[in-house]
Amino acid sequence: AFFPPRPPSYALLRDVRGNIHARYTDGGSQITAGGRLAAFDAHFVRTKRNTEIVVLSMDAPTKNGEDSGDSKKHAITLIVSHGNALDAAMFVPFGRRLRDTLGVNIVLYDYSGYGVSTGSASVRNVYADLEAVVDWCVDARGADPARIVLYGQSIGSAPTCRYAAKAGEAHDAYALLDASRMPDANVGERMRAANEKKNKSNKVAPAPSASSEHATEMCLDAMTAMTPNACLTLGTRPHHQIGGVVLVSPIMSGLNVISGESPGCCAPASVFAACDVFPNHERASKIRCPTLVVHGTRDVQVPFRHGVVIHEALSSGCDDGGDDVEETSNDASERKTNTKQNKRARRGGGGSRAKITHPEPYWVAGAGHDDVYERNPSAFLDRLRGFLESVNHAASLRETMRGDDFANFNAVRDSAERAREAARFNETRDGAEAERAFFLSSLSLGRDGGAPVRVMEMTRDG
């Protein structure tokens, strides 16, 4: 399944300062494209499977009146997972064109066993390679995950879809966890009503049950223990919540590639489905970020239906289930409360399924597997530019909303702390009233088995 070019098209050299430089091993390629390759920064990144992969990166071009740091920060970071039988240096000319035309930070990398990366190509290594590159972009380069777009071409769609699906699963899991931690908006009102009823009856109210007391304490803990980052990012996720995905000539799965354009019941994809690798058509429904699918209508290596099936899978997973609420009571007030809680759970990416609008796919008429760009370069770049601008705009809106949330966070936390103090005060007062009632009852009984005892009040005169 993996066909890394042998020998690699490039070599890495380290200068006296320790910097790594890439150059083509072929003289003709070095003459025609060596300057573009030399403009990329070369790095070694270690993966969790203990391999070192080569990463080539180049920052976005500087805009007028803006320094390089701002251009890099506000630009999209495009991480390219290239196709089979290629290495990162072979993608450099096209990657440089994307960087210059679209104004993006371009990041190319080689899978384990490709180029001069160590290790061997395998399914697990390919997955770990992309995870390491995304982590490196966020940790070492300071990239905003919301401005990271994964670009997967051909077999590169496999790690791309898998990473985006894992990020989608993490998004759904943490959204459900966050919704379960949200305190009930009516807790404080019910506590005040209970205290008023207790004061009117002038009796010591029974202690609340352990379960209700624990539930209230958990709600208050969830509000007062949260930090602004915890509220907004829902904790640390194993996969970053990337901004978008671009799939160019994607594959449905490994066995579907060799099963032909119209596989039947006896095709490898049907007979050996349990052993299939790279099941992109199954993972696409779990992706929770905008995804653009590009495919040639006359693709022979990866038939056109692969792109169609993946886009349909994306569409099947983008519904949020509507506003229907599962009701357990006919009471109108309870239905209203349940609806509000479900809407609050879905707000900000909550709920079990986020509502995502994927762009219309770009079907390149007459294009094959490797010429979806060459068929109509301007149309390809226009579609890609529009998609990247929408991702960047969404990231900017998220930053604005995050600032508003920071401004309101202290007020929400102070309210939760006041509710906690009120709960503790009521608990202390209940205990004091219980002790006072017990003391008065013991005095009324006296030592002689029931004779009343006169209680003298101490005065200042004695």
XYZ file of C-alpha atoms in Angstrom:
462
model
C 0.000 0.000 0.000
C 2.948 2.318 0.634
C 5.373 3.204 -2.161
C 7.972 5.670 -0.879
C 10.271 6.941 -3.647
C 13.690 5.314 -3.651
C 16.071 7.000 -3.480
C 14.609 10.091 -1.791
C 14.453 13.202 -3.943
C 16.280 15.296 -1.342
C 18.953 15.222 1.321
C 19.391 17.187 4.540
C 22.598 19.016 5.469
C 23.459 20.559 8.833
C 25.604 23.707 8.917
C 28.086 24.758 11.606
C 25.313 26.523 13.546
C 23.224 23.383 13.706
C 20.600 24.563 11.220
C 19.200 21.953 8.826
C 18.968 22.686 5.100
C 17.311 20.627 2.363
C 18.525 20.251 -1.193
C 17.540 18.046 -4.117
C 19.761 15.090 -4.926
C 18.989 15.385 -8.634
C 20.951 18.117 -10.380
C 18.105 19.150 -12.666
C 15.618 19.492 -9.820
C 18.162 21.433 -7.786
C 18.657 23.885 -10.635
C 14.963 24.433 -11.349
C 13.486 24.273 -7.830
C 16.426 24.251 -5.432
C 15.844 27.862 -4.430
C 12.246 27.189 -3.456
C 13.270 24.155 -1.401
C 16.036 26.123 0.342
C 13.458 28.727 1.436
C 11.749 26.114 3.611
C 12.884 25.516 7.176
C 13.691 21.854 7.821
C 13.056 20.158 11.151
C 13.063 16.719 12.701
C 9.983 15.919 14.801
C 9.773 12.830 17.003
C 6.504 10.912 17.079
C 4.950 8.890 19.879
C 6.067 5.740 18.031
C 9.682 6.860 18.404
C 10.356 7.745 14.787
C 11.804 11.023 13.539
C 9.995 12.564 10.603
C 11.087 15.457 8.399
C 8.960 18.610 8.473
C 9.408 21.441 5.969
C 7.741 24.736 6.923
C 7.492 28.253 5.566
C 5.681 31.191 7.135
C 3.015 33.177 5.344
C 4.158 36.159 3.271
C 4.237 39.462 5.125
C 1.408 41.867 4.373
C 1.866 45.617 3.974
C 2.180 47.347 7.328
C 2.268 44.068 9.262
C 5.296 42.370 10.784
C 6.110 38.734 10.170
C 4.857 37.683 13.609
C 1.357 39.051 13.008
C 1.210 37.559 9.524
C 2.129 34.158 10.903
C -0.335 34.424 13.794
C -3.391 35.472 11.794
C -2.759 33.290 8.737
C -4.088 29.794 8.144
C -1.601 26.992 8.770
C -1.997 24.446 5.968
C -0.610 21.001 6.909
C -0.182 18.878 3.791
C -0.334 15.064 3.862
C 0.950 14.201 0.396
C -0.010 11.292 -1.843
C 1.688 7.963 -2.356
C 4.943 7.588 -4.329
C 5.895 11.166 -3.347
C 8.002 12.788 -0.686
C 7.786 16.247 0.849
C 10.392 17.809 -1.454
C 8.428 16.763 -4.545
C 5.465 18.729 -3.192
C 7.542 21.868 -2.521
C 6.903 23.674 -5.857
C 3.128 23.321 -5.515
C 3.275 24.023 -1.776
C 5.209 27.231 -2.415
C 2.576 28.255 -4.969
C -0.189 27.699 -2.409
C 1.731 29.701 0.187
C 2.364 32.660 -2.117
C -1.126 32.721 -3.682
C -3.269 32.011 -0.614
C -1.103 33.682 2.039
C -0.874 30.660 4.327
C 1.734 29.123 6.589
C 2.626 25.982 4.654
C 3.785 22.823 6.456
C 4.905 19.723 4.535
C 6.042 16.504 6.150
C 7.177 13.031 5.212
C 5.616 9.902 6.643
C 7.800 7.438 8.506
C 9.917 5.615 5.917
C 9.399 8.351 3.297
C 12.157 10.756 2.280
C 14.797 10.796 5.006
C 12.320 10.176 7.850
C 13.281 7.235 10.036
C 11.220 4.099 10.620
C 9.022 2.333 8.125
C 5.674 3.178 6.594
C 2.738 1.557 8.383
C -0.848 2.400 9.240
C -0.085 3.248 12.866
C 3.034 5.211 11.997
C 1.165 7.307 9.440
C -1.470 8.208 12.034
C 1.171 9.066 14.633
C 3.092 11.182 12.113
C 0.232 13.622 11.552
C -0.524 13.810 15.270
C 3.096 14.773 15.931
C 3.072 17.435 13.201
C -0.126 19.070 14.513
C 1.229 19.058 18.070
C 4.484 20.568 16.809
C 2.625 23.351 14.990
C 0.644 24.217 18.117
C 3.405 23.818 20.713
C 6.573 24.867 18.871
C 5.158 27.355 16.365
C 2.278 28.730 18.443
C -0.354 28.048 15.783
C -3.994 28.533 16.733
C -5.733 25.144 16.299
C -8.800 26.964 14.956
C -6.597 28.266 12.110
C -5.112 24.878 11.231
C -6.435 23.240 8.060
C -5.437 19.675 7.199
C -4.860 19.067 3.477
C -4.931 15.382 2.548
C -4.273 14.191 -1.000
C -4.992 10.620 -2.124
C -3.574 8.314 0.554
C -2.883 11.436 2.615
C -6.641 11.628 3.149
C -6.328 8.604 5.471
C -4.402 10.259 8.352
C -6.283 13.497 7.672
C -9.734 11.924 8.041
C -8.631 9.900 11.031
C -7.251 12.935 12.880
C -10.335 15.040 12.146
C -12.637 12.187 13.222
C -10.737 11.696 16.487
C -10.960 15.433 17.132
C -14.694 15.226 16.440
C -15.109 12.351 18.895
C -13.213 14.307 21.538
C -15.364 17.367 20.810
C -18.578 15.386 21.320
C -17.317 13.657 24.478
C -16.172 16.858 26.156
C -19.315 18.688 25.095
C -21.449 16.037 26.812
C -19.223 16.207 29.891
C -19.475 19.987 29.961
C -23.260 19.820 29.613
C -23.493 17.361 32.520
C -21.464 19.747 34.690
C -23.658 22.761 33.977
C -25.534 23.703 37.164
C -29.314 23.936 37.121
C -30.372 27.559 36.773
C -33.206 27.012 39.316
C -31.041 25.619 42.138
C -30.730 28.979 43.900
C -34.450 29.736 43.585
C -35.419 26.379 45.054
C -32.981 26.851 47.933
C -34.472 30.262 48.788
C -38.016 28.889 48.636
C -37.071 26.046 50.970
C -35.484 28.446 53.460
C -38.549 30.719 53.468
C -40.858 27.752 54.077
C -38.644 26.573 56.915
C -38.603 29.989 58.594
C -42.392 30.315 58.349
C -42.983 26.960 59.973
C -40.532 27.869 62.773
C -39.435 24.267 62.889
C -36.131 22.604 62.308
C -36.204 21.304 58.759
C -34.953 17.789 58.111
C -31.468 17.528 56.733
C -31.303 17.145 52.952
C -30.568 13.711 51.579
C -26.976 12.792 50.839
C -27.671 12.492 47.118
C -29.247 15.937 46.717
C -26.581 17.535 48.889
C -23.856 15.908 46.817
C -25.503 16.955 43.553
C -25.749 20.575 44.671
C -22.139 20.550 45.805
C -21.025 19.156 42.461
C -22.892 21.898 40.598
C -21.285 24.590 42.727
C -17.864 22.971 42.384
C -18.279 22.946 38.613
C -18.878 26.700 38.591
C -16.315 27.869 41.151
C -13.494 25.521 40.179
C -13.596 26.366 36.465
C -11.105 28.687 34.860
C -11.841 30.726 31.747
C -9.800 28.329 29.619
C -11.657 25.341 31.026
C -14.980 26.963 30.172
C -13.964 27.670 26.613
C -11.797 24.721 25.642
C -13.496 22.069 27.776
C -10.172 20.768 29.024
C -7.175 19.310 27.259
C -8.096 17.145 24.318
C -5.951 14.362 22.834
C -6.574 15.878 19.372
C -6.713 19.610 18.739
C -9.941 21.115 17.463
C -8.703 22.077 14.016
C -10.408 24.677 11.846
C -11.034 22.716 8.653
C -10.133 19.880 6.303
C -9.440 19.717 2.546
C -9.609 16.290 0.890
C -8.184 16.094 -2.636
C -8.885 12.859 -4.541
C -9.628 11.059 -1.258
C -9.954 7.299 -0.925
C -12.942 5.586 0.688
C -10.689 2.892 2.163
C -7.715 0.776 1.215
C -9.699 -2.189 -0.109
C -12.138 0.012 -2.003
C -9.225 1.324 -4.074
C -8.437 -2.153 -5.389
C -12.111 -3.169 -5.690
C -12.724 -1.160 -8.834
C -15.285 1.455 -9.748
C -18.378 -0.714 -9.178
C -17.494 -3.391 -6.607
C -19.918 -6.248 -6.130
C -20.555 -8.641 -3.285
C -17.416 -10.615 -4.122
C -15.091 -7.595 -4.253
C -12.281 -7.406 -1.676
C -13.963 -4.428 0.016
C -17.036 -6.613 0.662
C -15.397 -9.930 1.487
C -12.612 -8.586 3.686
C -14.419 -5.527 5.096
C -13.404 -6.438 8.651
C -9.722 -6.226 7.648
C -9.993 -2.967 5.698
C -7.583 -0.130 6.431
C -8.112 3.622 6.144
C -11.947 3.516 6.410
C -12.434 7.174 5.524
C -16.051 6.636 4.461
C -16.873 5.507 8.017
C -14.893 8.209 9.790
C -16.177 11.118 7.721
C -19.477 11.255 9.643
C -17.516 11.991 12.852
C -15.740 15.060 11.511
C -16.932 18.211 13.292
C -15.165 20.892 11.243
C -15.920 22.244 7.736
C -14.558 19.908 5.059
C -14.040 20.615 1.364
C -13.918 17.593 -0.964
C -12.160 17.899 -4.344
C -12.209 15.063 -6.890
C -11.771 14.570 -10.620
C -14.704 13.082 -12.486
C -12.404 10.898 -14.645
C -10.126 9.639 -11.913
C -9.009 6.094 -12.786
C -6.720 5.361 -9.828
C -9.271 6.433 -7.198
C -12.710 6.414 -8.859
C -14.904 9.490 -8.625
C -17.455 7.669 -6.462
C -14.953 7.705 -3.579
C -15.252 11.478 -3.288
C -19.028 11.327 -3.657
C -19.410 8.726 -0.891
C -17.159 10.669 1.483
C -19.078 13.903 0.899
C -22.370 12.088 1.556
C -20.926 10.682 4.771
C -19.915 14.187 5.823
C -23.441 15.429 5.171
C -24.982 12.580 7.175
C -22.948 13.553 10.220
C -23.543 17.318 10.202
C -27.085 17.382 11.674
C -27.553 18.312 15.300
C -30.758 16.358 15.765
C -33.024 19.422 15.776
C -34.653 20.864 18.865
C -36.568 17.730 19.807
C -36.321 16.930 23.504
C -37.023 13.558 25.049
C -39.799 14.217 27.575
C -40.430 12.151 30.671
C -43.336 14.232 32.005
C -46.415 16.001 30.657
C -45.886 18.949 32.902
C -45.466 22.117 30.809
C -42.923 23.710 33.142
C -40.734 20.611 33.047
C -40.835 20.553 29.249
C -39.753 24.179 29.183
C -36.888 23.500 31.605
C -35.701 20.477 29.632
C -35.732 22.476 26.397
C -33.653 25.270 27.943
C -31.142 22.817 29.372
C -30.745 21.044 26.015
C -30.268 24.342 24.181
C -27.695 25.385 26.767
C -25.907 22.059 26.349
C -25.707 22.547 22.573
C -24.540 26.161 22.774
C -20.861 26.666 21.966
C -20.381 23.238 20.416
C -22.202 21.326 23.113
C -24.418 18.361 22.658
C -23.654 14.978 21.227
C -23.490 16.266 17.646
C -22.382 19.703 16.536
C -24.130 21.386 13.640
C -21.587 21.838 10.862
C -22.191 23.238 7.399
C -19.780 21.736 4.890
C -19.081 23.630 1.661
C -20.241 22.309 -1.655
C -17.746 19.804 -3.125
C -15.585 20.777 -6.051
C -15.958 18.180 -8.788
C -13.343 18.887 -11.457
C -14.852 17.926 -14.804
C -12.571 15.768 -16.931
C -9.763 15.674 -14.361
C -7.921 12.513 -13.377
C -6.119 11.658 -10.184
C -3.151 14.011 -10.342
C -4.385 16.969 -12.403
C -7.291 18.460 -10.426
C -5.242 21.664 -10.151
C -3.872 21.729 -13.682
C -7.329 21.388 -15.261
C -8.349 24.850 -14.034
C -5.784 26.472 -11.717
C -7.757 29.677 -11.118
C -10.967 27.817 -10.201
C -9.051 25.480 -7.880
C -7.355 28.369 -6.077
C -10.584 30.376 -5.874
C -12.448 27.504 -4.219
C -9.593 26.871 -1.816
C -9.186 30.583 -1.045
C -12.871 31.003 -0.253
C -12.810 27.984 2.044
C -9.706 29.129 3.922
C -11.115 32.638 4.332
C -14.288 31.211 5.873
C -12.214 29.157 8.335
C -10.132 32.198 9.259
C -13.262 34.309 9.701
C -14.772 31.694 12.011
C -11.566 31.663 14.079
C -11.693 35.472 14.410
C -15.315 35.327 15.562
C -14.364 32.682 18.089
C -11.658 34.953 19.476
C -14.198 37.775 19.855
C -16.668 35.508 21.625
C -13.885 34.230 23.831
C -13.108 37.782 24.924
C -16.754 38.342 25.852
C -16.753 35.112 27.828
C -13.648 36.227 29.728
C -15.395 39.499 30.621
C -18.443 37.675 31.997
C -16.580 34.833 33.660
C -15.804 36.588 36.966
C -19.433 37.619 37.417
C -20.624 34.049 36.870
C -18.020 32.653 39.240
C -18.839 35.235 41.935
C -22.498 34.271 41.703
C -21.594 30.616 42.150
C -19.421 31.445 45.166
C -22.257 33.397 46.760
C -24.537 30.420 46.247
C -21.955 28.171 47.896
C -21.649 30.520 50.892
C -25.433 30.663 51.242
C -25.612 26.872 51.236
C -22.932 26.613 53.921
C -24.612 29.299 56.025
C -27.959 27.495 55.881
C -26.267 24.247 56.863
C -24.587 25.913 59.871
C -27.831 27.585 60.936
C -29.729 24.309 60.702
C -27.174 22.674 62.947
C -27.377 25.501 65.486
C -31.166 25.351 65.564
C -31.064 21.602 66.078
C -28.650 21.984 69.030
C -30.795 24.745 70.553
C -33.951 22.630 70.290
C -32.199 19.672 71.915
C -30.870 21.869 74.739
C -34.279 23.377 75.523
C -35.920 19.968 75.508
C -33.337 18.632 77.984
C -33.919 21.610 80.310
C -37.690 21.112 80.252
C -37.304 17.511 81.409
C -35.112 18.394 84.418
C -33.404 15.969 86.853
C -36.541 14.862 88.704
C -38.082 13.044 85.778
C -40.317 15.713 84.342
C -40.792 18.532 86.889
C -40.477 21.893 85.187
C -37.302 23.811 85.810
C -37.347 27.586 85.919
C -34.721 29.132 83.761
C -33.263 32.285 85.301
C -31.958 34.989 83.063
C -28.712 36.621 84.132
C -28.808 40.393 84.419
C -26.077 42.929 84.809
C -27.107 43.518 88.461
C -26.840 39.819 89.272
